[in-house]
Short mmCIF file of C-alpha atoms in Angstrom, two decimals:
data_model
loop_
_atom_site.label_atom_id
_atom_site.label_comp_id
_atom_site.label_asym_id
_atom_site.label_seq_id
_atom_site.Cartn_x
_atom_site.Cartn_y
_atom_site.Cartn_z
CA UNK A 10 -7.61 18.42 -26.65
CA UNK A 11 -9.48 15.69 -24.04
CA UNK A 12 -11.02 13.19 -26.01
CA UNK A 13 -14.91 12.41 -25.19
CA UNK A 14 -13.56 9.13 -23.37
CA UNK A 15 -11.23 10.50 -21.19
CA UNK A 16 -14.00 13.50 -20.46
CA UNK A 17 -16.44 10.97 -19.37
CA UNK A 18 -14.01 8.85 -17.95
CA UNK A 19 -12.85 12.11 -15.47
CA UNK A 20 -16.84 12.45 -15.03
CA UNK A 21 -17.50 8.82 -14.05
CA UNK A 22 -14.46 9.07 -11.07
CA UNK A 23 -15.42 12.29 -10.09
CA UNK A 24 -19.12 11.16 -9.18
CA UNK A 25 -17.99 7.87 -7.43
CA UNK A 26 -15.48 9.78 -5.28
CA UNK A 27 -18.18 12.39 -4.85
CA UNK A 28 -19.40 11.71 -1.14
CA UNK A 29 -15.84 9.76 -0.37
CA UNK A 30 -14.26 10.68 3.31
CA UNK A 31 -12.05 7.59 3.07
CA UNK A 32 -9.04 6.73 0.35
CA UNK A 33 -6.14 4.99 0.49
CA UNK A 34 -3.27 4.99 -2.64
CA UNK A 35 -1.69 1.66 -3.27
CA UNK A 36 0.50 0.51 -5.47
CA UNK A 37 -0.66 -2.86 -7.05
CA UNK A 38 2.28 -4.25 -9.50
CA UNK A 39 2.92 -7.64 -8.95
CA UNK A 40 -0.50 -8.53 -8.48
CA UNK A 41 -2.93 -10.75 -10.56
CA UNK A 42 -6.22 -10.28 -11.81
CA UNK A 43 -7.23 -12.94 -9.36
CA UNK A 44 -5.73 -10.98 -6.61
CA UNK A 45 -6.46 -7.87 -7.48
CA UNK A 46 -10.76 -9.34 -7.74
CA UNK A 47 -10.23 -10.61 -4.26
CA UNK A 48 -9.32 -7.24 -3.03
CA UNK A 49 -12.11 -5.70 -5.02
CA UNK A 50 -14.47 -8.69 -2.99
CA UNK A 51 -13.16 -8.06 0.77
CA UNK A 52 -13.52 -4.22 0.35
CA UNK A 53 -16.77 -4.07 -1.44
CA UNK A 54 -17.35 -6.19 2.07
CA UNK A 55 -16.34 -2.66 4.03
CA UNK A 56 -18.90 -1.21 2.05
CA UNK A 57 -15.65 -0.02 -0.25
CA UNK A 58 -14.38 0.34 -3.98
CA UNK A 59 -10.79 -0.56 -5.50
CA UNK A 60 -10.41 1.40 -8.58
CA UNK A 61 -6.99 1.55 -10.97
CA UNK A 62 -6.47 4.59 -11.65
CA UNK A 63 -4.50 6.74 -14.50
CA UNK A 64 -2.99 9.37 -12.54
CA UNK A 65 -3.70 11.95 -14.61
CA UNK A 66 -7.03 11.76 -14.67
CA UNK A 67 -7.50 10.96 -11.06
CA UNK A 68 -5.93 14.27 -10.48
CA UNK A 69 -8.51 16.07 -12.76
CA UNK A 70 -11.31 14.22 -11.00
CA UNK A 71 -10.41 14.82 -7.46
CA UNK A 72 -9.19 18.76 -8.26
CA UNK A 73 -11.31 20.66 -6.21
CA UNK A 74 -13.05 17.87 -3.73
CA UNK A 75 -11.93 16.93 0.06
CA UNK A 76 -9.63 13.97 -1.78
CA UNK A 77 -7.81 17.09 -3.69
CA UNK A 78 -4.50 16.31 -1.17
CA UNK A 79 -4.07 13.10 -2.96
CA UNK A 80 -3.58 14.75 -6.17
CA UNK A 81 0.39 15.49 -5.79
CA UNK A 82 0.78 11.75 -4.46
CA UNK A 83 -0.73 10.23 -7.71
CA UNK A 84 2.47 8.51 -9.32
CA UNK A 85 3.44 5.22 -10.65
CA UNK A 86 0.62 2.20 -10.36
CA UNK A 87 -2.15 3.98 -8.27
CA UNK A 88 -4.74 1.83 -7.07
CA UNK A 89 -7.47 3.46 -5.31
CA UNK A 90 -9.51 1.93 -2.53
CA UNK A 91 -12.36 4.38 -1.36
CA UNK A 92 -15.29 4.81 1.01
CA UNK A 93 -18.46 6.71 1.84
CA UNK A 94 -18.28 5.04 4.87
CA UNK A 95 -16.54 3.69 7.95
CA UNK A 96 -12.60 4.09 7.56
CA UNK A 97 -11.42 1.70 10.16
CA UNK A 98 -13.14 -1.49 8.04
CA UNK A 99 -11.32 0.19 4.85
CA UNK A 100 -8.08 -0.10 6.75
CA UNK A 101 -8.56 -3.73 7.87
CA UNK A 102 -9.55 -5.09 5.22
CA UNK A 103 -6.24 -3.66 3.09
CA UNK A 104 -4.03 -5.01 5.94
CA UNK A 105 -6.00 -8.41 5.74
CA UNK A 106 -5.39 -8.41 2.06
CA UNK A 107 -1.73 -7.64 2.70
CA UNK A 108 -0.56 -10.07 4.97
CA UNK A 109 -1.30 -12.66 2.24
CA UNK A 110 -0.43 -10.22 -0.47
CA UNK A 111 2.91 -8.53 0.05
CA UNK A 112 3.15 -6.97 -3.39
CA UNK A 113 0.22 -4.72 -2.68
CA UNK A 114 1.61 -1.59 -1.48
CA UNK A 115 -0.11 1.07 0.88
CA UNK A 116 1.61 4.16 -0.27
CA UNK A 117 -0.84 7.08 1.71
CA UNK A 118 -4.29 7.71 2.93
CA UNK A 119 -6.61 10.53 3.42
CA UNK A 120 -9.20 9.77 6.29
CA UNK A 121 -11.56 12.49 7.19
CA UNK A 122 -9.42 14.93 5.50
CA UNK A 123 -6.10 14.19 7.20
CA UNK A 124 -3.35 13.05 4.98
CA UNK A 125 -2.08 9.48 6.80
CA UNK A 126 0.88 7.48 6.15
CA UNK A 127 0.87 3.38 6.16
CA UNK A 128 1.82 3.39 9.78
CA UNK A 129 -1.17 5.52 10.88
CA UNK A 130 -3.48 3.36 8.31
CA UNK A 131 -2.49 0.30 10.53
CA UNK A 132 -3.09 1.89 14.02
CA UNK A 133 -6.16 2.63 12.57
CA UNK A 134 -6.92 -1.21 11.35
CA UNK A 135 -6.04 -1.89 15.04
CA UNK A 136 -8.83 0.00 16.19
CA UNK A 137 -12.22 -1.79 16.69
CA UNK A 138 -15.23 -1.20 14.62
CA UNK A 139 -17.58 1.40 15.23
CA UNK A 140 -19.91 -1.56 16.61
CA UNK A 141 -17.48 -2.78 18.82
CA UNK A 142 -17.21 0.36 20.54
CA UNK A 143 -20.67 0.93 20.83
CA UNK A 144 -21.20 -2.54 22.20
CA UNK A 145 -18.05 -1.83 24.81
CA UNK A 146 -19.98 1.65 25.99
CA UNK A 147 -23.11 0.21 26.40
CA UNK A 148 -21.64 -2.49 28.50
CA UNK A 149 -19.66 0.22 30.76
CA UNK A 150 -22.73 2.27 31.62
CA UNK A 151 -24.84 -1.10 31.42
CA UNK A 152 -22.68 -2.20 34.37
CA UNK A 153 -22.93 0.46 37.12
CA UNK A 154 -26.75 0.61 36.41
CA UNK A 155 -27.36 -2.90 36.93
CA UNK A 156 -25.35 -2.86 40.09
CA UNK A 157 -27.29 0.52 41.04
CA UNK A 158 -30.54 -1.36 40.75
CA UNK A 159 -29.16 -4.38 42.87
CA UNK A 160 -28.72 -2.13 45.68
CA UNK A 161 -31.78 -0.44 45.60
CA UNK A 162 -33.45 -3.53 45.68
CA UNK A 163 -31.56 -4.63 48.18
CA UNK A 164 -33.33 -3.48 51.06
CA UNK A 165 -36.99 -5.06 49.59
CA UNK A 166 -35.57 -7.97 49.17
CA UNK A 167 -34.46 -8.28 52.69
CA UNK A 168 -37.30 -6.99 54.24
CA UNK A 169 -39.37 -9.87 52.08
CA UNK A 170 -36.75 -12.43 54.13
CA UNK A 171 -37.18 -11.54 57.45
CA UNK A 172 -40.94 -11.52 57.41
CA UNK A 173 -40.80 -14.89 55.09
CA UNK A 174 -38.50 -16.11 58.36
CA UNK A 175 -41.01 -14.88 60.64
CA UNK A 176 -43.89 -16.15 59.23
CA UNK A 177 -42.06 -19.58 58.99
CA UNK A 178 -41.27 -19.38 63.16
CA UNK A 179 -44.90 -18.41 63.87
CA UNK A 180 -46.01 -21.59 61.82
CA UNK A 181 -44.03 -24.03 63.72
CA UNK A 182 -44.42 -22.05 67.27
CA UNK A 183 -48.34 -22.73 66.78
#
């Protein structure tokens, strides 16, 4: 028989992880309080959460969403880090955390709906941000148009030269 707590408690996860398309397991033993608040501060920076977890009721609370695939991997120490939002800040800002932090352990992650493994989570912390890339398109199609209108003004330009040149001669010829 669930107690009230543990109903609410399901209840409470269930809504958080509601709208999630991004969460990564980790395993956290080893880690401080302290640590474990700075992780909490450099995700909530992705626009994330870092949530510990008891497995059990993590598995009732993502039963039937898109995070359901984590369910089977819930064992041990489960920390959860999740996100509404983009996945690639998510990933970077774990891998920050564990280059100073080797205890924290990336066990698995479900992006988009596809079940990835640590490797995959750190090609995908490799990646730039979504801004980045924007930035990097608009620059390549910023590019050939500039160069486009260079050349059609080209021809104006010179034109303005020559007669600027020939006005010049017929001022000192008279």
């Amino acid at each position: 028989m669930p107690t009230q707590a543990k109903v609410e408690s399901v209840e409470s996860l269930k809504k958080q992880l509601g709208g999630a398309s991004t969460a990564v397991l980790t395993e956290y033993r080893g880690l401080s309080v302290r640590q474990l608040s700075d992780l909490r501060k450099q995700l909530k920076g992705a626009a994330a959460q870092y949530k510990v977890v008891k497995n059990r009721l993590a598995r009732l609370a993502v039963k039937g969403s898109p995070l359901d695939a984590l369910g089977p991997h819930l064992k041990g120490p489960t920390g959860l880090a999740f996100t509404v939002q983009d996945p690639v800040a998510v990933a970077k800002a774990l891998q920050v955390f564990v280059k100073t932090n080797p205890q924290l352990q990336i066990r698995l992650g479900l992006v988009e709906g596809k079940v990835v493994q640590p490797a995959e989570l750190k090609a995908l912390a490799d990646l730039p941000s979504k801004e980045q890339l924007r930035s990097q398109i608009v620059g390549a199609v910023q590019g050939p148009m500039a160069q486009l209108v260079s050349l059609l003004q080209a021809p104006l330009r010179e034109l303005v030269y020559v007669l600027e040149a020939r006005g010049k001669g017929a001022a000192e010829s008279a």
